[in-house]
Tab-separated table of C-alpha atoms in Angstrom:
chain	number	residue	atom	x	y	z
A	1	MET	CA	10.433	33.028	-7.058
A	2	PRO	CA	10.000	36.534	-8.450
A	3	PRO	CA	12.801	38.012	-10.568
A	4	PRO	CA	15.595	39.794	-8.620
A	5	PRO	CA	15.562	43.613	-8.265
A	6	LEU	CA	18.300	44.263	-10.883
A	7	ALA	CA	19.344	42.299	-13.971
A	8	GLY	CA	22.551	40.270	-13.671
A	9	ALA	CA	21.804	38.706	-10.153
A	10	GLU	CA	22.105	35.231	-11.734
A	11	LEU	CA	25.719	36.064	-12.915
A	12	ILE	CA	26.982	36.805	-9.358
A	13	ARG	CA	29.808	34.455	-8.388
A	14	THR	CA	32.226	36.266	-6.145
A	15	PRO	CA	31.835	38.427	-3.000
A	16	LEU	CA	33.016	41.527	-4.803
A	17	GLN	CA	30.473	41.079	-7.511
A	18	LEU	CA	27.718	40.709	-4.766
A	19	TYR	CA	28.995	43.792	-3.027
A	20	ARG	CA	28.783	45.890	-6.192
A	21	TYR	CA	25.245	44.529	-7.001
A	22	LEU	CA	24.020	45.320	-3.641
A	23	LEU	CA	25.265	48.789	-3.800
A	24	ARG	CA	23.479	49.356	-7.178
A	25	CYS	CA	20.347	47.953	-5.448
A	26	CYS	CA	20.777	50.721	-2.827
A	27	LYS	CA	20.265	53.342	-5.527
A	28	LEU	CA	16.652	52.164	-6.045
A	29	LEU	CA	15.639	53.009	-2.451
A	30	PRO	CA	13.431	56.135	-2.097
A	31	THR	CA	15.377	58.241	0.337
A	32	ALA	CA	19.075	59.196	0.874
A	33	ALA	CA	18.897	58.142	4.483
A	34	MET	CA	17.719	54.557	3.608
A	35	GLN	CA	20.427	54.421	0.854
A	36	LYS	CA	23.149	55.318	3.426
A	37	HIS	CA	21.774	52.881	6.047
A	38	TYR	CA	21.764	49.986	3.690
A	39	GLN	CA	25.069	50.911	2.112
A	40	HIS	CA	26.573	50.806	5.599
A	41	ALA	CA	25.093	47.619	6.455
A	42	ILE	CA	26.307	46.100	3.141
A	43	ARG	CA	29.809	47.324	3.773
A	44	GLN	CA	29.949	45.888	7.292
A	45	SER	CA	28.691	42.495	6.033
A	46	TYR	CA	31.220	42.474	3.228
A	47	ASN	CA	33.960	43.274	5.694
A	48	SER	CA	32.962	40.490	8.024
A	49	HIS	CA	32.751	37.881	5.352
A	50	VAL	CA	35.537	38.998	3.018
A	51	ASP	CA	37.939	36.275	4.270
A	52	GLU	CA	35.408	33.430	3.709
A	53	ASP	CA	37.041	30.679	1.550
A	54	ASP	CA	34.536	27.975	1.551
A	55	ALA	CA	32.857	28.057	-1.873
A	56	GLU	CA	29.585	26.499	-0.652
A	57	ARG	CA	29.212	29.022	2.055
A	58	ILE	CA	30.041	31.868	-0.288
A	59	GLN	CA	27.257	30.668	-2.622
A	60	MET	CA	24.915	30.379	0.281
A	61	ILE	CA	25.698	34.017	1.397
A	62	ILE	CA	25.207	35.254	-2.060
A	63	GLN	CA	21.722	33.662	-2.560
A	64	ARG	CA	20.624	34.883	0.934
A	65	ALA	CA	21.871	38.451	0.167
A	66	ILE	CA	20.107	38.649	-3.087
A	67	SER	CA	16.784	37.370	-1.688
A	68	ASP	CA	17.135	39.885	1.221
A	69	ALA	CA	17.842	42.724	-1.143
A	70	ASP	CA	14.670	41.739	-3.161
A	71	TRP	CA	12.611	41.684	0.009
A	72	VAL	CA	13.930	45.143	1.116
A	73	LEU	CA	13.245	46.773	-2.261
A	74	ASN	CA	9.683	45.123	-2.499
A	75	LYS	CA	8.994	46.452	0.955
A	76	TYR	CA	9.586	50.061	0.055
A	77	ALA	CA	8.157	49.634	-3.377
A	78	LYS	CA	4.777	48.855	-1.797
A	79	LYS	CA	4.795	52.131	0.342
A	80	LYS	CA	4.936	54.392	-2.840
């Protein structure tokens, strides 16, 4: 598996840390419109999962979100 888009992904343990990490990833997107779109999607997802209390499920969501962020950033990096 390639390294994550930003350093520190391996240290993420809580939903709030994940939220902040993903917002920082948005700053790497090429246009303001893309940044706003993904920031909104991240905020919506965070709000829908904020009450999750199952630790195993939280870790699964964190791993999936990091891999999705990596995919999105790689997708737009190739278009440069």
